[in-house]
C-alpha cells in the first residue's frame, strides 16, 4: 500500500519575525526618524522623532492598561523617578510658568518617560540586541553621510573649509552625528567583545572599525575623549587578555583605515594636538566654554539649593559671564547659510543642572545615573561569572554607552535633534541595569 507524500509547511514565516519585535517598532521608529534632515535655521522646536517619542510613551501606557500588570519594579521606579524631585522644585523656581512647564516637559521626556517606556517595551536580551543593532545601523548611515561630506567638501564649516562631518543634523548641531556614531560604536564594541556567536562578533568588530572614520572627521574633541575612555573601559571589563588582543587589532586597523581614507590630515592632527593645549593656549571655542562654566558656577553660588530655575541659564548668563565670552559661534555649510549661533548653555550637563536646579537637582539626576552605573556594572560582573557567558554582550554595550554619556556630559549637554536619541539610550541602559542584570541574577540562583 503506497502512501502519498505529505507536504509540511514551516510553522514560521518571515512575518512572524517582524511580529516578534512588534513592541520595539515604536522605539526603532524614533531612531529611524532621526535620519530625516534637520530643519536648517530653526531655533529648537520639536522634531518628528520627538513627536513619535511622545506616541511611544502613550503606546506604552495603553499596553500597561490593557495587560493590567505592574509597570516597574520598586527599584526601577525609584531610580527612574528620582530626577522628578529636583525637576519639580526647579520648575517652580523658573522665571515664568511657560519656561517652567517647557523645561519640565523636556527633562521628563529625556530622563524619565522615554527611558521608562523603553525599559517596559524591551522583553529580553533578544530585544536588547535588536536595539543595539539598530543603534549600529543608524550610526553607519549617519557616518556614511558624514564621510561623504568630508570627502566632497559639503560638510559644516571648519577653519574656513566645509569639511566637518555633521550627517543629517546640520551645522547648528555639530555634535549630533558624533553622538550617534559614538553610540553605535559603543554597541558594536560591546557586541564584538561579548557575543557568543563568532559571526556576530566578526560583523560587530567590522562595524566598530568602520565607525572610527566618521568619528574622526566629526572633529569633536569631547566625543573623541569620551570614546577613547569608554572603549578602554569596555576592553578592561571584558577581560585583560581579550583587551590586549582586541586593542592591538583595533589600533592596527585604525592606522590602516584612517590612513587609507586620507583622514590623517594636518587639520585632524592639529585638532588632536589641541586637546592637550586647552589649558595653555585655548582657542575661542574653549575660552567661551570656560567662561560659561564660570558663569554657571557663579549662578549656583547665588542659589545653591534650587538654582535659577529651569531654562534660566540664558537669561542669567550675561549677568555672570566675563567679557571674554564671544557673542556666539559661527555656523555655516552643509546646506545652510552663515549664521551666528547664540551660546545658550554651558556645554556641560552637570553645570547646567547645577546652575538651573541647584544641589537638589544635581543630586537627584546624578544619583539616578550613578545608580544605573552601579547596577549595570554589578550585572556585568554576574554575566562574566556566568558559565554560558550569555548576556555579556548586553552588559558591555549598556555599560559602555552609559560611561560614554557620563564622560561626554563634561563637554556637552542636552539640546538639538539628537537629544531624543539620548533618551532612548538611557532606556537602553536602564533595561540592562534594572531588569536584564536582575534576571541574570535570578537565573544563576536557580
XYZ file of C-alpha atoms in Angstrom:
446
model
C 0.000 0.000 0.000
C 1.564 3.259 -1.113
C 1.362 6.494 0.773
C 1.303 9.854 -0.892
C 3.933 12.254 0.420
C 2.697 14.720 2.935
C 3.664 18.327 2.307
C 4.597 20.056 5.523
C 4.792 23.820 5.695
C 7.198 25.610 8.000
C 5.467 26.898 11.066
C 7.303 30.167 10.977
C 7.270 32.621 8.133
C 9.225 35.861 7.871
C 6.193 37.791 9.105
C 6.475 36.083 12.484
C 9.941 37.576 12.936
C 8.516 41.048 12.400
C 5.652 40.288 14.775
C 8.090 39.079 17.425
C 9.696 42.535 17.629
C 6.444 44.478 17.223
C 6.668 46.121 20.683
C 10.063 47.530 19.696
C 8.879 49.082 16.449
C 7.919 52.446 18.050
C 11.418 52.682 19.556
C 13.040 51.785 16.243
C 10.792 54.341 14.508
C 12.088 57.089 16.815
C 15.643 56.178 15.787
C 14.716 55.919 12.100
C 13.066 59.354 12.010
C 16.345 60.934 13.065
C 17.645 60.132 9.578
C 15.458 62.972 8.276
C 17.498 66.125 7.631
C 17.213 68.651 10.449
C 15.422 71.899 9.597
C 18.172 74.439 8.992
C 17.895 77.757 10.752
C 15.193 76.604 13.158
C 15.596 77.697 16.759
C 14.851 74.487 18.598
C 11.334 73.130 18.448
C 10.025 69.591 18.355
C 11.164 67.224 15.614
C 9.228 64.276 14.120
C 11.316 61.973 16.326
C 10.253 63.983 19.391
C 6.603 63.652 18.369
C 6.937 59.900 17.923
C 8.687 59.617 21.296
C 5.512 61.087 22.807
C 3.449 58.481 20.968
C 5.886 55.861 22.253
C 5.087 56.855 25.842
C 1.355 56.806 25.067
C 1.630 53.395 23.356
C 3.456 52.004 26.379
C 0.803 53.366 28.750
C -2.007 51.795 26.709
C -0.232 48.424 26.739
C 0.118 48.585 30.511
C -3.571 49.343 30.959
C -4.620 46.517 28.631
C -2.279 43.958 30.184
C -3.067 45.095 33.752
C 0.390 44.363 35.039
C 2.725 46.130 37.421
C 4.739 48.510 35.236
C 8.100 48.666 37.033
C 9.814 47.062 39.982
C 10.172 49.179 43.113
C 13.888 49.703 42.473
C 13.328 50.694 38.853
C 10.558 53.113 39.800
C 12.782 54.813 42.389
C 15.847 55.048 40.137
C 13.958 56.327 37.083
C 11.677 58.587 39.119
C 14.408 60.170 41.244
C 15.015 63.150 38.884
C 11.378 64.237 39.246
C 12.007 65.698 42.712
C 14.670 68.143 41.566
C 12.797 68.981 38.389
C 9.616 69.864 40.249
C 11.472 72.261 42.569
C 13.349 73.875 39.659
C 10.142 74.238 37.619
C 8.517 76.192 40.472
C 11.560 78.479 40.591
C 11.555 79.209 36.835
C 11.307 82.807 35.659
C 7.912 82.166 34.052
C 5.277 79.411 34.026
C 5.960 78.777 30.327
C 9.680 78.254 30.956
C 8.972 76.019 33.926
C 6.456 73.836 32.122
C 8.539 73.669 28.937
C 11.715 72.756 30.795
C 9.921 70.235 32.991
C 8.388 68.521 29.974
C 11.723 68.317 28.168
C 13.612 66.868 31.127
C 10.829 64.376 31.879
C 10.853 63.290 28.238
C 14.628 62.709 28.118
C 15.363 61.289 31.556
C 12.125 59.740 32.837
C 9.266 58.985 30.439
C 11.039 57.748 27.303
C 13.642 55.700 29.250
C 10.887 54.087 31.341
C 8.914 53.262 28.192
C 11.945 51.620 26.580
C 12.508 49.571 29.753
C 8.923 48.341 29.616
C 8.957 47.501 25.908
C 12.213 45.509 25.892
C 11.199 41.952 26.840
C 14.547 40.217 26.988
C 18.118 40.035 25.779
C 16.958 39.274 22.237
C 15.056 42.567 22.075
C 18.038 44.325 23.640
C 20.317 43.042 20.877
C 17.843 44.175 18.226
C 18.033 47.707 19.634
C 21.820 47.502 19.836
C 21.996 46.643 16.141
C 19.517 49.456 15.412
C 21.966 51.883 17.046
C 24.789 50.433 14.943
C 22.776 50.648 11.710
C 21.784 54.264 12.379
C 25.401 55.142 13.179
C 26.578 53.564 9.932
C 24.034 55.617 7.964
C 24.937 58.906 9.623
C 28.621 58.014 9.394
C 28.356 57.347 5.663
C 26.707 60.744 5.161
C 29.398 62.382 7.282
C 32.341 60.778 5.461
C 30.782 61.806 2.140
C 30.505 65.393 3.417
C 34.165 65.373 4.413
C 35.340 63.808 1.143
C 33.312 66.145 -1.078
C 33.663 69.360 0.941
C 29.914 69.605 1.607
C 30.008 69.440 5.399
C 29.845 72.153 8.027
C 32.442 74.892 8.031
C 35.647 74.179 9.933
C 38.575 76.603 9.744
C 37.219 78.078 6.521
C 36.569 74.756 4.764
C 33.281 72.852 4.527
C 34.725 69.555 5.710
C 33.249 68.918 9.150
C 31.060 65.801 9.142
C 27.659 66.517 10.697
C 25.459 63.930 8.972
C 21.849 64.990 8.527
C 21.883 67.176 11.645
C 23.325 70.284 10.007
C 25.875 72.841 11.264
C 23.632 74.009 14.113
C 24.076 70.625 15.842
C 27.693 69.690 15.148
C 27.662 67.162 17.994
C 24.651 65.278 16.617
C 26.423 62.942 14.213
C 29.364 62.424 16.584
C 26.938 61.337 19.321
C 25.098 58.940 17.022
C 28.327 57.402 15.720
C 29.723 57.052 19.237
C 26.520 55.329 20.429
C 26.780 52.866 17.544
C 30.463 52.342 18.248
C 29.793 51.533 21.921
C 27.150 48.989 20.949
C 29.356 47.453 18.239
C 32.321 47.081 20.613
C 30.071 45.510 23.257
C 28.663 43.013 20.754
C 32.138 42.246 19.390
C 33.576 41.562 22.841
C 30.687 39.678 24.417
C 28.654 37.913 21.729
C 28.726 34.115 21.834
C 28.359 33.663 18.060
C 31.636 34.097 16.142
C 29.870 35.555 13.089
C 28.157 38.219 15.179
C 31.452 39.138 16.841
C 33.170 39.497 13.468
C 30.411 41.666 11.962
C 30.243 43.863 15.069
C 34.027 44.307 15.117
C 33.973 45.318 11.450
C 31.223 47.874 12.121
C 33.213 49.321 15.038
C 36.281 49.802 12.858
C 34.270 51.443 10.064
C 32.701 53.886 12.546
C 36.132 55.208 13.533
C 36.349 57.158 10.259
C 33.211 59.337 10.663
C 34.026 59.863 14.337
C 37.440 61.200 13.316
C 36.086 63.656 10.735
C 33.446 64.960 13.147
C 36.336 66.993 14.676
C 34.615 66.637 18.062
C 37.236 66.576 20.797
C 34.695 65.750 23.500
C 33.402 62.747 21.561
C 36.956 61.518 20.950
C 37.870 61.707 24.636
C 34.652 60.009 25.762
C 35.015 57.270 23.133
C 38.658 56.531 23.961
C 37.865 56.299 27.681
C 34.683 54.226 27.256
C 36.220 51.736 24.802
C 39.249 51.316 27.081
C 36.949 50.521 29.988
C 34.890 48.125 27.844
C 38.048 46.254 26.895
C 39.199 46.112 30.524
C 35.794 44.915 31.737
C 35.737 42.210 29.080
C 38.988 40.703 30.438
C 42.604 41.763 30.155
C 43.621 39.008 27.723
C 40.821 39.908 25.350
C 41.515 43.586 25.895
C 45.121 43.283 24.788
C 44.244 41.182 21.733
C 41.343 43.328 20.555
C 43.180 46.550 21.413
C 46.116 45.585 19.210
C 43.795 44.668 16.325
C 41.808 47.922 16.687
C 44.972 50.040 16.813
C 46.459 48.379 13.718
C 43.178 48.522 11.809
C 42.618 52.151 12.749
C 46.002 53.102 11.304
C 45.183 51.318 8.042
C 41.610 52.615 7.883
C 42.323 56.230 8.752
C 45.467 56.384 6.646
C 43.814 54.612 3.734
C 40.925 57.060 3.687
C 43.277 60.003 3.876
C 41.749 61.205 7.120
C 45.102 61.868 8.765
C 45.209 65.430 7.516
C 47.024 68.343 9.073
C 43.713 69.726 10.353
C 42.896 66.482 12.126
C 46.372 66.282 13.631
C 46.089 69.873 14.777
C 42.692 69.160 16.345
C 44.072 66.152 18.206
C 47.090 68.090 19.484
C 44.797 70.917 20.646
C 43.302 68.572 23.266
C 46.434 68.954 25.337
C 46.630 72.726 24.766
C 43.239 73.778 26.113
C 44.799 74.997 29.356
C 47.876 76.684 27.873
C 46.606 78.317 24.683
C 42.861 77.743 24.334
C 41.089 78.721 21.138
C 37.956 80.899 21.222
C 35.580 77.941 21.496
C 37.421 76.683 24.574
C 37.568 80.196 26.033
C 33.805 80.536 25.571
C 33.293 77.187 27.274
C 35.461 78.120 30.266
C 33.632 81.442 30.538
C 30.206 79.775 30.508
C 31.377 77.207 33.065
C 32.413 80.056 35.355
C 29.057 81.765 34.791
C 27.162 78.555 35.655
C 29.199 78.131 38.825
C 28.515 81.740 39.790
C 24.753 81.239 39.276
C 24.860 78.195 41.527
C 26.776 80.055 44.247
C 23.902 82.568 44.437
C 21.209 79.859 44.511
C 22.978 76.766 45.898
C 19.969 74.556 46.664
C 17.453 75.231 43.891
C 19.397 77.046 41.136
C 17.986 79.819 38.976
C 15.128 77.703 37.635
C 14.575 75.601 34.527
C 15.655 77.302 31.287
C 17.152 80.103 33.369
C 20.771 79.900 32.186
C 20.334 82.053 29.025
C 18.529 84.758 30.980
C 21.179 84.954 33.721
C 24.223 84.320 31.526
C 25.192 87.914 30.717
C 24.951 88.960 34.341
C 27.525 86.339 35.376
C 29.798 85.909 32.326
C 33.029 87.835 31.847
C 33.897 89.968 28.816
C 35.908 87.044 27.395
C 32.650 85.458 26.176
C 32.054 85.958 22.457
C 28.678 86.887 21.006
C 28.180 83.376 19.596
C 29.667 80.706 17.386
C 29.704 80.984 13.603
C 27.925 78.186 11.739
C 27.532 77.577 8.019
C 27.922 74.891 5.397
C 26.116 71.547 4.965
C 23.343 73.297 3.055
C 22.918 76.207 5.485
C 23.853 79.861 5.177
C 26.127 81.702 7.585
C 24.529 82.168 10.976
C 25.623 83.360 14.402
C 24.652 80.613 16.844
C 23.888 82.028 20.314
C 25.573 80.402 23.315
C 22.613 79.425 25.475
C 24.093 76.696 27.650
C 27.406 75.994 29.426
C 28.123 72.892 27.299
C 28.485 70.844 30.469
C 25.447 68.892 31.619
C 26.480 68.793 35.248
C 26.997 72.552 35.416
C 23.766 73.179 33.502
C 21.826 71.138 36.061
C 23.729 72.720 38.948
C 23.043 76.269 37.744
C 19.360 75.722 36.929
C 18.362 73.080 39.504
C 20.925 73.525 42.269
C 22.264 70.789 44.512
C 18.815 69.227 44.850
C 18.511 68.721 41.107
C 22.101 67.572 40.603
C 21.897 65.021 43.430
C 18.577 63.700 42.133
C 19.582 63.436 38.476
C 23.172 62.420 39.168
C 22.001 59.907 41.764
C 19.786 58.246 39.154
C 22.716 57.971 36.717
C 25.050 56.664 39.419
C 22.513 54.015 40.424
C 22.227 52.888 36.790
C 26.010 52.639 36.544
C 26.371 50.628 39.761
C 23.540 48.241 38.871
C 24.842 47.863 35.316
C 28.382 47.066 36.453
C 27.092 44.551 39.017
C 25.181 42.832 36.244
C 28.301 42.821 34.077
C 30.233 41.030 36.826
C 27.475 38.420 37.041
C 27.499 37.973 33.264
C 31.272 37.400 33.277
C 30.937 34.810 36.025
C 28.112 33.014 34.217
C 29.154 29.647 32.794
C 27.399 30.277 29.471
C 28.576 33.883 29.135
C 25.138 34.808 27.801
C 24.381 38.456 28.436
C 27.975 39.689 28.451
C 27.446 41.481 25.133
C 24.386 43.259 26.561
C 26.309 44.234 29.685
C 29.291 45.626 27.791
C 27.128 47.571 25.331
C 24.972 49.096 28.087
C 27.858 49.970 30.419
C 29.950 51.349 27.555
C 27.075 53.533 26.398
C 26.424 54.920 29.882
C 30.112 55.534 30.601
C 30.457 57.343 27.267
C 27.457 59.551 28.016
C 28.572 60.423 31.542
C 32.033 61.420 30.270
C 30.626 63.329 27.304
C 28.368 65.291 29.654
C 31.558 67.005 30.841
C 31.757 68.692 27.415
C 28.131 68.726 26.239
C 24.551 68.955 27.422
C 21.115 68.205 26.044
C 19.838 70.149 23.063
C 19.294 69.641 19.349
C 17.529 66.933 17.332
C 19.822 64.144 18.574
C 18.678 64.667 22.176
C 15.777 62.251 21.799
C 18.308 59.524 20.943
C 19.907 60.197 24.331
C 16.530 59.398 25.903
C 16.365 56.081 24.037
C 19.957 55.340 25.065
C 19.145 55.907 28.749
C 16.219 53.494 28.406
C 18.505 51.006 26.683
C 20.975 51.247 29.580
C 18.246 51.220 32.243
C 16.785 47.945 30.955
C 20.079 46.140 31.475
C 20.786 47.793 34.838
C 17.311 47.369 36.338
C 15.824 44.348 34.535
C 18.305 42.340 32.463
C 21.011 42.117 35.121
C 18.419 41.223 37.750
C 17.001 38.444 35.550
C 20.512 37.081 35.110
C 20.972 37.000 38.864
C 17.699 35.120 39.377
C 18.609 32.612 36.664
C 22.003 31.867 38.265
C 20.334 31.394 41.666
C 18.102 28.608 40.393
